[in-house]
Amino acid sequence: MNQYWSIRIQNIVPYTPGEQPRDRKFIKLNTNECPYPPSPKVIEAIRAAAGDSLRLYPDPECVELRSAIAKREGLDISQVFCGNGSDEILAFAFQAFFDLDKEVVFPKITYSFYPVYTDFFGLRRKEVPMNPDFSDPIELLCGENGGVVLANPNAPTGIAVGLSVVEKLLQANPDVVVIVDEAYVDFGAESAVKLISQYPNLLVVQTTSKSRALAGLRVGWAMGDAGLINGLRCVRDSINSYTVDRLAQAGAAAAIEDEKYFQFIRQRVMATRERTEKELKGKGFTVLPSQANFLFASHMRYKGKILLDGLRERGVLVRWWDKPEVEDWLRISIGTDEEMAVLIAALEELIRS
Amino acid sequence: MNQYWSIRIQNIVPYTPGEQPRDRKFIKLNTNECPYPPSPKVIEAIRAAAGDSLRLYPDPECVELRSAIAKREGLDISQVFCGNGSDEILAFAFQAFFDLDKEVVFPKITYSFYPVYTDFFGLRRKEVPMNPDFSDPIELLCGENGGVVLANPNAPTGIAVGLSVVEKLLQANPDVVVIVDEAYVDFGAESAVKLISQYPNLLVVQTTSKSRALAGLRVGWAMGDAGLINGLRCVRDSINSYTVDRLAQAGAAAAIEDEKYFQFIRQRVMATRERTEKELKGKGFTVLPSQANFLFASHMRYKGKILLDGLRERGVLVRWWDKPEVEDWLRISIGTDEEMAVLIAALEELIRS
């Protein structure tokens, strides 16, 4: 705190990103990054864009990148908006579509940035309790509210819902915007993109950070009715007209266009996830059914914090939250097979000791 | 408008960036970009950073880039904050330091994003009239207010104030934050950075977009007391923890470190500005004394809009605002000597016809 801080930030508890260690080589299974490098075509596109034209502002409308996304998804370019990562897009959407009069609803256990957004933008929220099996409490997200946010698959649980469930949510909330955060959708869940033409209240948010192996590039996008896209544009142009730099636009467009590499990455991550899930279960872990690039797991005899610290001592970072509902759970990103073997060996050692 | 838009955006008039033409080759003197390419060391650094590590999130704290800035400016790293262009930093600062109870003050003719920020963030503002010679109305920025924003040099006038004037502003407003927006400071004005140690209410904002020829990279930074820097961090971590991507961090750090190239750019731009100013005056233009990489000029016989359109027809873009106070003025970015020769020839033709 400082005497010059506004009321807005005096009582805010900001989001805490997963640790990005600078000092030592860890096996990083804590921020759901992709263990594989980006497509060689992405690197090529970035290197080609790294030239004299950097002296000029980027295209504020990201036309080439949006065209690539629209083409892949069968949308019109007017239905696509690009930003500096899906976090920025979510922050824009909370400002563009939610008001103070009614509560924004989302599940109690979900991406921990959502409550930060409602606090920071002066909104009210209702966090509805999960079903006993940690699946999304869909009934409680229907009805009188000021907007709905659903991560699908959910984080940190990894559990996905089917399109019929998303559709139910859209039909039950026709007067408010339903944001479906699909950061992890490419690892086995079904995208709601195909519902956009029927539901003008649907905003689907995706990112290059996970399945395109480009967390370091900061590109996310929203897809929805052009009316919603224009709302996001209005927020952006009230803050910072150029949020996606030239290199990021070029690299992300190349990533979207390299479907073959994308399929290679997602298949490998899913295969490693299936193997890791089996191994963890064999060691006494309960593992939620994941359609994401991470597993949410809890051991019958060991506290989450003990395992977190023990893994860290053995050079493996995973994510843990100091919240009663999930304090016995770890979120473990899917790395390479070799990294997961180190994880399993470290857990074995911990459990034996 | 759309039924789903929040009250917040229903009545907002967003900022309009200068045109970025996609279809045809214009001489772009409309967005104050640098006419020279970035340093070759920047391109090298970006190409080196374009590799496998893009799969990992960037350092949210931009430690290497901030270190480079701190070193150059004789500051501690805790006094530096980096963001996605100086617009994003300004937007963060308005949220971090300004409240609704008192009016934020700034000159009536200045960067047109400031009133958008006050509108969008629900603040009140007082725009104080310029002195008759278009210089900043410093007296009117002193005293009872909720915060001060001063572009130095000012845009679009190009007029700079000396450090003693900035200091007067800081002393007259000790209880509120004074933002000094130094986007154009490197073309002849004096930076307020050296006042930071004495004034905990001073926030200096700079950018790589102009004097480092990197508008396409989107990197800006703020310098000030660590208490203010932490306020900016608090806003960022409530919106988007990773706003500066890996390539932008690497490229900007290389730009800051290449002092020789930086000096080369600013000297060339200043020399071209002096020549162009003389030529414009010789053709009947009034030209304000500029310390920036643009000139603000008005012709004794021709309306601003007529000249704007005539130049556009001749392939030259400049900036004009449809506001009574400045409707007879054009803001002309400083290009290469060749580009300025085309501008002058086009103006000659217009004035003759």
Short mmCIF file of N, CA and C in Angstrom, two decimals, chain A residues 2 4-9 12 14-15 17-18 20 22 31 33-38 43 46-47 50-52 54-60 63-64 84 87-88 91 95-99 113 116-117 120-121 174-177 200-201 209-210 213-218 225 227-228 230-231 234-235 237-243 245-247, chain B residues 2 4-9 12 14-15 17-18 20 22 31 33-38 43 46-47 50-52 54-60 63-64 84 87-88 91 95-99 113 116-117 120-121 174-177 200-201 209-210 213-218 225 227-228 230-231 234-235 237-243 245-247:
data_model
loop_
_atom_site.label_atom_id
_atom_site.label_comp_id
_atom_site.label_asym_id
_atom_site.label_seq_id
_atom_site.Cartn_x
_atom_site.Cartn_y
_atom_site.Cartn_z
N ASN A 2 0.25 2.32 -0.46
CA ASN A 2 0.97 3.56 -0.69
C ASN A 2 -0.11 4.65 -0.69
N TYR A 4 -0.71 6.97 -2.50
CA TYR A 4 -1.20 7.41 -3.81
C TYR A 4 -2.11 6.38 -4.49
N TRP A 5 -2.27 5.23 -3.87
CA TRP A 5 -3.08 4.19 -4.53
C TRP A 5 -4.56 4.56 -4.54
N SER A 6 -5.23 4.24 -5.62
CA SER A 6 -6.67 4.49 -5.72
C SER A 6 -7.43 3.50 -4.84
N ILE A 7 -8.68 3.85 -4.54
CA ILE A 7 -9.54 2.95 -3.77
C ILE A 7 -9.65 1.61 -4.50
N ARG A 8 -9.71 1.70 -5.82
CA ARG A 8 -9.85 0.50 -6.66
C ARG A 8 -8.84 -0.59 -6.33
N ILE A 9 -7.58 -0.17 -6.07
CA ILE A 9 -6.56 -1.20 -5.86
C ILE A 9 -6.19 -1.39 -4.39
N ILE A 12 -7.61 -4.88 -3.33
CA ILE A 12 -7.65 -5.97 -4.31
C ILE A 12 -6.60 -7.04 -3.95
N PRO A 14 -4.63 -9.47 -6.11
CA PRO A 14 -4.44 -9.81 -7.54
C PRO A 14 -4.25 -11.31 -7.74
N TYR A 15 -4.32 -11.71 -8.97
CA TYR A 15 -4.04 -13.09 -9.37
C TYR A 15 -2.56 -13.38 -9.15
N PRO A 17 0.27 -15.68 -10.66
CA PRO A 17 0.60 -16.68 -11.68
C PRO A 17 1.51 -17.76 -11.10
N GLY A 18 1.51 -18.92 -11.74
CA GLY A 18 2.42 -19.98 -11.32
C GLY A 18 3.86 -19.51 -11.43
N GLN A 20 7.59 -18.84 -12.25
CA GLN A 20 8.47 -18.96 -13.42
C GLN A 20 9.90 -18.88 -12.89
N ARG A 22 13.73 -18.64 -12.29
CA ARG A 22 14.79 -18.04 -13.10
C ARG A 22 16.15 -18.65 -12.80
N THR A 31 2.44 -24.70 -14.81
CA THR A 31 1.69 -23.63 -15.48
C THR A 31 1.04 -24.09 -16.79
N GLU A 33 2.06 -25.29 -19.46
CA GLU A 33 2.70 -25.00 -20.73
C GLU A 33 2.83 -26.29 -21.53
N CYS A 34 3.07 -26.16 -22.81
CA CYS A 34 3.26 -27.32 -23.67
C CYS A 34 4.70 -27.79 -23.55
N PRO A 35 4.94 -29.10 -23.40
CA PRO A 35 6.32 -29.57 -23.27
C PRO A 35 7.06 -29.61 -24.61
N TYR A 36 6.34 -29.41 -25.70
CA TYR A 36 6.97 -29.47 -27.02
C TYR A 36 7.16 -28.07 -27.57
N PRO A 37 8.17 -27.91 -28.41
CA PRO A 37 8.41 -26.56 -28.96
C PRO A 37 7.30 -26.18 -29.94
N PRO A 38 7.21 -24.89 -30.27
CA PRO A 38 6.23 -24.47 -31.27
C PRO A 38 6.58 -25.04 -32.64
N ILE A 43 8.29 -20.32 -35.97
CA ILE A 43 9.61 -19.69 -35.79
C ILE A 43 10.02 -18.97 -37.07
N ILE A 46 8.02 -15.76 -37.50
CA ILE A 46 8.46 -14.70 -36.58
C ILE A 46 9.77 -14.10 -37.08
N ARG A 47 10.68 -14.98 -37.48
CA ARG A 47 11.98 -14.46 -37.97
C ARG A 47 11.79 -13.60 -39.21
N ALA A 50 10.59 -10.21 -38.18
CA ALA A 50 11.54 -9.43 -37.39
C ALA A 50 12.43 -8.63 -38.33
N GLY A 51 11.91 -7.51 -38.78
CA GLY A 51 12.68 -6.70 -39.74
C GLY A 51 12.31 -5.25 -39.62
N ASP A 52 12.59 -4.52 -40.70
CA ASP A 52 12.39 -3.07 -40.70
C ASP A 52 10.98 -2.64 -40.34
N LEU A 54 9.10 -3.42 -38.13
CA LEU A 54 8.83 -3.25 -36.69
C LEU A 54 8.78 -1.78 -36.28
N ARG A 55 9.29 -0.91 -37.13
CA ARG A 55 9.20 0.51 -36.82
C ARG A 55 7.75 1.02 -36.90
N LEU A 56 6.89 0.27 -37.60
CA LEU A 56 5.49 0.67 -37.79
C LEU A 56 4.57 -0.02 -36.79
N TYR A 57 3.53 0.69 -36.38
CA TYR A 57 2.54 0.05 -35.51
C TYR A 57 2.00 -1.21 -36.16
N PRO A 58 1.60 -2.18 -35.35
CA PRO A 58 0.97 -3.37 -35.92
C PRO A 58 -0.43 -3.03 -36.41
N ASP A 59 -1.01 -3.93 -37.18
CA ASP A 59 -2.41 -3.79 -37.58
C ASP A 59 -3.26 -3.91 -36.31
N PRO A 60 -3.94 -2.84 -35.91
CA PRO A 60 -4.71 -2.94 -34.66
C PRO A 60 -5.84 -3.96 -34.77
N VAL A 63 -5.95 -8.32 -38.89
CA VAL A 63 -6.77 -8.90 -39.96
C VAL A 63 -6.26 -10.26 -40.43
N GLU A 64 -4.94 -10.38 -40.62
CA GLU A 64 -4.44 -11.67 -41.13
C GLU A 64 -4.64 -12.80 -40.13
N ASN A 84 -4.02 -9.85 -26.31
CA ASN A 84 -2.76 -10.22 -25.67
C ASN A 84 -3.00 -11.36 -24.66
N ASP A 87 -6.23 -14.14 -21.09
CA ASP A 87 -6.51 -13.38 -19.87
C ASP A 87 -6.97 -11.96 -20.21
N GLU A 88 -6.26 -11.32 -21.13
CA GLU A 88 -6.66 -9.96 -21.50
C GLU A 88 -8.06 -9.96 -22.11
N ALA A 91 -10.57 -10.27 -19.40
CA ALA A 91 -10.68 -8.98 -18.69
C ALA A 91 -11.51 -8.00 -19.52
N GLN A 95 -15.52 -6.45 -18.63
CA GLN A 95 -15.86 -5.03 -18.69
C GLN A 95 -16.92 -4.74 -19.75
N ALA A 96 -16.90 -5.50 -20.82
CA ALA A 96 -17.81 -5.21 -21.94
C ALA A 96 -19.23 -5.70 -21.70
N PHE A 97 -19.38 -6.78 -20.91
CA PHE A 97 -20.69 -7.44 -20.88
C PHE A 97 -21.33 -7.57 -19.50
N PHE A 98 -20.61 -7.24 -18.45
CA PHE A 98 -21.19 -7.45 -17.12
C PHE A 98 -21.40 -6.13 -16.40
N ASP A 99 -22.52 -6.05 -15.66
CA ASP A 99 -22.86 -4.86 -14.90
C ASP A 99 -23.03 -5.21 -13.43
N PHE A 113 -8.60 -16.56 -11.81
CA PHE A 113 -8.62 -15.16 -12.27
C PHE A 113 -10.06 -14.60 -12.27
N VAL A 116 -10.94 -12.46 -9.34
CA VAL A 116 -10.12 -11.24 -9.38
C VAL A 116 -10.77 -10.22 -10.32
N TYR A 117 -11.24 -10.69 -11.47
CA TYR A 117 -11.89 -9.78 -12.42
C TYR A 117 -13.13 -9.12 -11.79
N PHE A 120 -11.97 -6.58 -9.26
CA PHE A 120 -11.26 -5.43 -9.82
C PHE A 120 -12.19 -4.53 -10.63
N PHE A 121 -13.13 -5.12 -11.33
CA PHE A 121 -14.02 -4.30 -12.16
C PHE A 121 -15.29 -3.88 -11.42
N PRO A 174 -30.62 -16.56 -21.79
CA PRO A 174 -30.62 -15.87 -23.10
C PRO A 174 -30.34 -14.37 -23.02
N ASP A 175 -30.54 -13.78 -21.85
CA ASP A 175 -30.41 -12.32 -21.75
C ASP A 175 -29.04 -11.86 -21.29
N VAL A 176 -28.15 -12.79 -21.02
CA VAL A 176 -26.82 -12.40 -20.55
C VAL A 176 -25.77 -13.14 -21.38
N VAL A 177 -24.56 -12.65 -21.31
CA VAL A 177 -23.48 -13.29 -22.07
C VAL A 177 -22.95 -14.50 -21.29
N PRO A 200 -26.51 -15.53 -29.95
CA PRO A 200 -25.81 -14.24 -29.97
C PRO A 200 -25.23 -13.87 -28.60
N ASN A 201 -25.50 -14.68 -27.59
CA ASN A 201 -24.97 -14.41 -26.23
C ASN A 201 -23.78 -15.30 -25.89
N SER A 209 -1.56 -20.44 -26.08
CA SER A 209 -0.59 -20.74 -25.02
C SER A 209 -0.42 -22.23 -24.73
N LYS A 210 -1.46 -23.03 -24.98
CA LYS A 210 -1.41 -24.44 -24.58
C LYS A 210 -1.16 -25.35 -25.78
N ALA A 213 1.64 -24.32 -28.13
CA ALA A 213 2.98 -24.22 -27.55
C ALA A 213 3.55 -22.81 -27.63
N LEU A 214 2.69 -21.81 -27.40
CA LEU A 214 3.15 -20.43 -27.55
C LEU A 214 2.76 -19.55 -26.36
N ALA A 215 2.94 -20.07 -25.16
CA ALA A 215 2.64 -19.26 -23.96
C ALA A 215 3.48 -17.99 -23.93
N GLY A 216 4.69 -18.06 -24.54
CA GLY A 216 5.59 -16.92 -24.51
C GLY A 216 5.24 -15.83 -25.52
N LEU A 217 4.23 -16.09 -26.36
CA LEU A 217 3.91 -15.13 -27.43
C LEU A 217 2.73 -14.23 -27.09
N ARG A 218 1.88 -14.67 -26.14
CA ARG A 218 0.74 -13.85 -25.69
C ARG A 218 -0.27 -13.54 -26.77
N ASP A 225 -20.80 -13.68 -31.79
CA ASP A 225 -21.58 -12.77 -32.62
C ASP A 225 -20.83 -11.44 -32.80
N GLY A 227 -21.76 -8.53 -32.73
CA GLY A 227 -22.14 -7.54 -31.71
C GLY A 227 -21.27 -7.64 -30.48
N LEU A 228 -20.99 -8.86 -30.06
CA LEU A 228 -20.11 -9.05 -28.90
C LEU A 228 -18.68 -8.67 -29.26
N ASN A 230 -17.69 -6.48 -31.35
CA ASN A 230 -17.58 -5.02 -31.34
C ASN A 230 -17.50 -4.46 -29.93
N GLY A 231 -18.15 -5.11 -28.98
CA GLY A 231 -18.04 -4.69 -27.58
C GLY A 231 -16.62 -4.84 -27.07
N CYS A 234 -14.51 -2.13 -28.46
CA CYS A 234 -14.77 -0.87 -27.78
C CYS A 234 -13.94 -0.77 -26.48
N VAL A 235 -13.85 -1.86 -25.75
CA VAL A 235 -13.03 -1.87 -24.54
C VAL A 235 -11.56 -1.68 -24.91
N ASP A 237 -10.18 -0.31 -27.48
CA ASP A 237 -9.85 1.03 -27.98
C ASP A 237 -10.04 2.11 -26.92
N SER A 238 -10.48 1.71 -25.74
CA SER A 238 -10.52 2.65 -24.61
C SER A 238 -9.33 2.44 -23.69
N ILE A 239 -8.45 1.50 -24.02
CA ILE A 239 -7.32 1.14 -23.16
C ILE A 239 -6.00 1.17 -23.91
N ASN A 240 -5.95 0.50 -25.04
CA ASN A 240 -4.69 0.29 -25.75
C ASN A 240 -5.03 -0.30 -27.11
N SER A 241 -4.97 0.52 -28.14
CA SER A 241 -5.48 0.08 -29.45
C SER A 241 -4.68 -1.05 -30.08
N TYR A 242 -3.40 -1.13 -29.71
CA TYR A 242 -2.52 -2.12 -30.35
C TYR A 242 -2.06 -3.12 -29.30
N THR A 243 -2.81 -4.16 -29.05
CA THR A 243 -2.41 -5.07 -27.97
C THR A 243 -1.60 -6.26 -28.47
N ASP A 245 1.41 -7.46 -30.88
CA ASP A 245 2.50 -6.89 -31.68
C ASP A 245 2.67 -7.65 -33.01
N ARG A 246 3.48 -7.08 -33.88
CA ARG A 246 3.66 -7.64 -35.22
C ARG A 246 4.18 -9.08 -35.20
N LEU A 247 5.11 -9.37 -34.30
CA LEU A 247 5.70 -10.70 -34.25
C LEU A 247 4.67 -11.71 -33.77
N ASN B 2 -25.42 -3.09 -28.71
CA ASN B 2 -25.88 -4.46 -28.72
C ASN B 2 -26.52 -4.68 -27.35
N TYR B 4 -26.26 -6.79 -25.24
CA TYR B 4 -25.42 -7.41 -24.22
C TYR B 4 -24.32 -6.48 -23.69
N TRP B 5 -24.22 -5.29 -24.25
CA TRP B 5 -23.14 -4.39 -23.82
C TRP B 5 -23.40 -3.86 -22.42
N SER B 6 -22.34 -3.73 -21.65
CA SER B 6 -22.45 -3.18 -20.29
C SER B 6 -22.68 -1.68 -20.35
N ILE B 7 -23.18 -1.14 -19.26
CA ILE B 7 -23.37 0.32 -19.16
C ILE B 7 -22.04 1.02 -19.43
N ARG B 8 -20.97 0.42 -18.90
CA ARG B 8 -19.64 0.99 -19.05
C ARG B 8 -19.28 1.36 -20.49
N ILE B 9 -19.67 0.50 -21.43
CA ILE B 9 -19.24 0.77 -22.82
C ILE B 9 -20.35 1.35 -23.68
N ILE B 12 -19.40 5.10 -24.34
CA ILE B 12 -17.99 5.47 -24.48
C ILE B 12 -17.68 5.81 -25.94
N PRO B 14 -14.46 5.55 -27.97
CA PRO B 14 -13.08 5.07 -27.83
C PRO B 14 -12.10 5.95 -28.59
N TYR B 15 -10.84 5.73 -28.30
CA TYR B 15 -9.75 6.39 -29.02
C TYR B 15 -9.72 5.88 -30.46
N PRO B 17 -7.10 5.35 -33.35
CA PRO B 17 -5.69 5.43 -33.74
C PRO B 17 -5.56 5.97 -35.16
N GLY B 18 -4.40 6.52 -35.47
CA GLY B 18 -4.14 6.97 -36.85
C GLY B 18 -4.26 5.81 -37.81
N GLN B 20 -3.79 2.94 -40.35
CA GLN B 20 -2.71 2.05 -40.77
C GLN B 20 -3.14 1.45 -42.10
N ARG B 22 -3.62 -0.56 -45.40
CA ARG B 22 -3.22 -1.92 -45.75
C ARG B 22 -3.09 -2.08 -47.27
N THR B 31 1.35 8.84 -37.80
CA THR B 31 1.28 8.18 -36.48
C THR B 31 2.61 8.28 -35.73
N GLU B 33 5.54 7.42 -36.26
CA GLU B 33 6.49 6.31 -36.26
C GLU B 33 7.86 6.82 -36.68
N CYS B 34 8.87 6.02 -36.41
CA CYS B 34 10.23 6.39 -36.80
C CYS B 34 10.45 6.00 -38.27
N PRO B 35 11.04 6.87 -39.07
CA PRO B 35 11.24 6.51 -40.48
C PRO B 35 12.41 5.56 -40.69
N TYR B 36 13.21 5.33 -39.67
CA TYR B 36 14.38 4.45 -39.80
C TYR B 36 14.08 3.10 -39.16
N PRO B 37 14.74 2.06 -39.67
CA PRO B 37 14.48 0.73 -39.10
C PRO B 37 15.04 0.62 -37.69
N PRO B 38 14.61 -0.39 -36.94
CA PRO B 38 15.19 -0.60 -35.60
C PRO B 38 16.66 -0.98 -35.71
N ILE B 43 16.96 -6.74 -34.03
CA ILE B 43 16.51 -7.83 -34.91
C ILE B 43 17.22 -9.13 -34.52
N ILE B 46 15.75 -10.53 -31.29
CA ILE B 46 14.43 -11.13 -31.49
C ILE B 46 14.57 -12.49 -32.17
N ARG B 47 15.43 -12.53 -33.19
CA ARG B 47 15.60 -13.82 -33.90
C ARG B 47 16.17 -14.87 -32.96
N ALA B 50 13.41 -16.19 -30.79
CA ALA B 50 12.36 -16.93 -31.51
C ALA B 50 12.76 -18.39 -31.60
N GLY B 51 12.51 -19.13 -30.54
CA GLY B 51 12.92 -20.53 -30.51
C GLY B 51 12.01 -21.34 -29.60
N ASP B 52 12.54 -22.49 -29.16
CA ASP B 52 11.74 -23.42 -28.37
C ASP B 52 11.15 -22.80 -27.11
N LEU B 54 9.65 -20.26 -26.60
CA LEU B 54 8.34 -19.60 -26.76
C LEU B 54 7.19 -20.45 -26.20
N ARG B 55 7.45 -21.73 -25.96
CA ARG B 55 6.41 -22.56 -25.36
C ARG B 55 6.16 -22.18 -23.89
N LEU B 56 7.12 -21.48 -23.29
CA LEU B 56 7.01 -21.10 -21.87
C LEU B 56 6.50 -19.67 -21.73
N TYR B 57 5.75 -19.41 -20.67
CA TYR B 57 5.32 -18.04 -20.40
C TYR B 57 6.53 -17.12 -20.29
N PRO B 58 6.35 -15.85 -20.63
CA PRO B 58 7.45 -14.90 -20.45
C PRO B 58 7.63 -14.60 -18.96
N ASP B 59 8.73 -13.99 -18.63
CA ASP B 59 8.94 -13.51 -17.26
C ASP B 59 7.92 -12.41 -17.00
N PRO B 60 6.96 -12.63 -16.09
CA PRO B 60 5.94 -11.59 -15.89
C PRO B 60 6.54 -10.30 -15.34
N VAL B 63 12.37 -8.92 -15.86
CA VAL B 63 13.54 -8.53 -15.08
C VAL B 63 14.70 -8.05 -15.95
N GLU B 64 14.97 -8.74 -17.05
CA GLU B 64 16.12 -8.32 -17.87
C GLU B 64 15.88 -6.96 -18.52
N ASN B 84 2.72 -3.36 -22.18
CA ASN B 84 2.43 -3.49 -23.61
C ASN B 84 2.19 -2.10 -24.22
N ASP B 87 0.57 3.22 -23.87
CA ASP B 87 -0.88 3.35 -23.69
C ASP B 87 -1.38 2.42 -22.58
N GLU B 88 -0.92 1.19 -22.61
CA GLU B 88 -1.35 0.26 -21.56
C GLU B 88 -0.90 0.76 -20.19
N ALA B 91 -3.11 3.53 -19.08
CA ALA B 91 -4.40 2.97 -18.64
C ALA B 91 -4.28 2.36 -17.25
N GLN B 95 -6.02 3.81 -13.49
CA GLN B 95 -6.76 2.94 -12.56
C GLN B 95 -6.07 2.85 -11.20
N ALA B 96 -4.76 2.90 -11.21
CA ALA B 96 -4.00 2.70 -9.97
C ALA B 96 -4.01 3.94 -9.08
N PHE B 97 -4.08 5.13 -9.66
CA PHE B 97 -3.79 6.33 -8.86
C PHE B 97 -4.90 7.38 -8.83
N PHE B 98 -5.94 7.21 -9.62
CA PHE B 98 -6.96 8.25 -9.68
C PHE B 98 -8.30 7.73 -9.14
N ASP B 99 -8.98 8.61 -8.39
CA ASP B 99 -10.29 8.27 -7.82
C ASP B 99 -11.34 9.25 -8.32
N PHE B 113 -6.00 10.31 -25.91
CA PHE B 113 -6.38 9.11 -25.13
C PHE B 113 -6.73 9.48 -23.68
N VAL B 116 -10.38 9.70 -22.95
CA VAL B 116 -10.99 8.37 -23.09
C VAL B 116 -10.77 7.58 -21.80
N TYR B 117 -9.57 7.66 -21.24
CA TYR B 117 -9.29 6.94 -19.99
C TYR B 117 -10.21 7.42 -18.87
N PHE B 120 -13.67 6.08 -19.55
CA PHE B 120 -13.80 4.62 -19.45
C PHE B 120 -13.66 4.11 -18.02
N PHE B 121 -12.78 4.74 -17.26
CA PHE B 121 -12.57 4.28 -15.88
C PHE B 121 -13.47 5.00 -14.88
N PRO B 174 1.55 17.84 -4.24
CA PRO B 174 2.27 16.78 -3.52
C PRO B 174 1.40 15.59 -3.12
N ASP B 175 0.08 15.77 -3.07
CA ASP B 175 -0.78 14.70 -2.57
C ASP B 175 -1.37 13.82 -3.66
N VAL B 176 -1.07 14.15 -4.89
CA VAL B 176 -1.61 13.36 -6.00
C VAL B 176 -0.47 12.96 -6.94
N VAL B 177 -0.75 11.97 -7.76
CA VAL B 177 0.26 11.51 -8.71
C VAL B 177 0.29 12.44 -9.94
N PRO B 200 8.00 11.32 -4.63
CA PRO B 200 7.33 10.01 -4.65
C PRO B 200 6.01 10.01 -5.41
N ASN B 201 5.59 11.20 -5.85
CA ASN B 201 4.33 11.31 -6.62
C ASN B 201 4.56 11.45 -8.12
N SER B 209 8.35 3.02 -28.96
CA SER B 209 7.66 3.18 -30.25
C SER B 209 8.23 4.27 -31.13
N LYS B 210 8.84 5.29 -30.53
CA LYS B 210 9.26 6.44 -31.32
C LYS B 210 10.78 6.43 -31.53
N ALA B 213 12.29 3.17 -32.68
CA ALA B 213 11.81 2.62 -33.96
C ALA B 213 11.13 1.26 -33.80
N LEU B 214 10.36 1.12 -32.71
CA LEU B 214 9.75 -0.18 -32.44
C LEU B 214 8.26 -0.09 -32.12
N ALA B 215 7.54 0.72 -32.87
CA ALA B 215 6.09 0.82 -32.65
C ALA B 215 5.41 -0.54 -32.82
N GLY B 216 6.00 -1.39 -33.67
CA GLY B 216 5.41 -2.70 -33.93
C GLY B 216 5.65 -3.72 -32.84
N LEU B 217 6.45 -3.36 -31.83
CA LEU B 217 6.82 -4.34 -30.81
C LEU B 217 5.98 -4.21 -29.54
N ARG B 218 5.41 -3.03 -29.30
CA ARG B 218 4.53 -2.79 -28.16
C ARG B 218 5.23 -2.93 -26.81
N ASP B 225 8.73 6.08 -8.02
CA ASP B 225 8.91 5.49 -6.70
C ASP B 225 8.37 4.05 -6.69
N GLY B 227 6.70 2.51 -4.65
CA GLY B 227 5.30 2.44 -4.22
C GLY B 227 4.34 2.59 -5.40
N LEU B 228 4.67 3.48 -6.30
CA LEU B 228 3.84 3.65 -7.50
C LEU B 228 3.97 2.44 -8.43
N ASN B 230 4.58 -0.57 -7.62
CA ASN B 230 3.79 -1.68 -7.08
C ASN B 230 2.30 -1.50 -7.35
N GLY B 231 1.85 -0.26 -7.40
CA GLY B 231 0.45 0.00 -7.75
C GLY B 231 0.14 -0.45 -9.17
N CYS B 234 -0.07 -4.14 -9.31
CA CYS B 234 -1.33 -4.60 -8.75
C CYS B 234 -2.44 -4.56 -9.81
N VAL B 235 -2.47 -3.51 -10.60
CA VAL B 235 -3.45 -3.43 -11.69
C VAL B 235 -3.18 -4.52 -12.72
N ASP B 237 -1.70 -7.37 -12.45
CA ASP B 237 -2.00 -8.72 -11.99
C ASP B 237 -3.48 -8.94 -11.69
N SER B 238 -4.27 -7.90 -11.88
CA SER B 238 -5.73 -8.05 -11.80
C SER B 238 -6.35 -8.14 -13.18
N ILE B 239 -5.52 -8.08 -14.22
CA ILE B 239 -6.02 -8.05 -15.59
C ILE B 239 -5.36 -9.12 -16.45
N ASN B 240 -4.04 -9.16 -16.44
CA ASN B 240 -3.29 -10.01 -17.36
C ASN B 240 -1.83 -10.00 -16.88
N SER B 241 -1.41 -11.07 -16.26
CA SER B 241 -0.10 -11.06 -15.60
C SER B 241 1.07 -10.94 -16.58
N TYR B 242 0.85 -11.43 -17.79
CA TYR B 242 1.97 -11.47 -18.76
C TYR B 242 1.62 -10.55 -19.92
N THR B 243 1.97 -9.29 -19.82
CA THR B 243 1.56 -8.39 -20.91
C THR B 243 2.65 -8.18 -21.96
N ASP B 245 5.46 -10.00 -24.22
CA ASP B 245 5.85 -11.34 -24.64
C ASP B 245 7.38 -11.49 -24.68
N ARG B 246 7.83 -12.71 -24.85
CA ARG B 246 9.28 -13.00 -24.81
C ARG B 246 10.05 -12.23 -25.88
N LEU B 247 9.49 -12.15 -27.08
CA LEU B 247 10.20 -11.49 -28.18
C LEU B 247 10.30 -10.00 -27.90
#
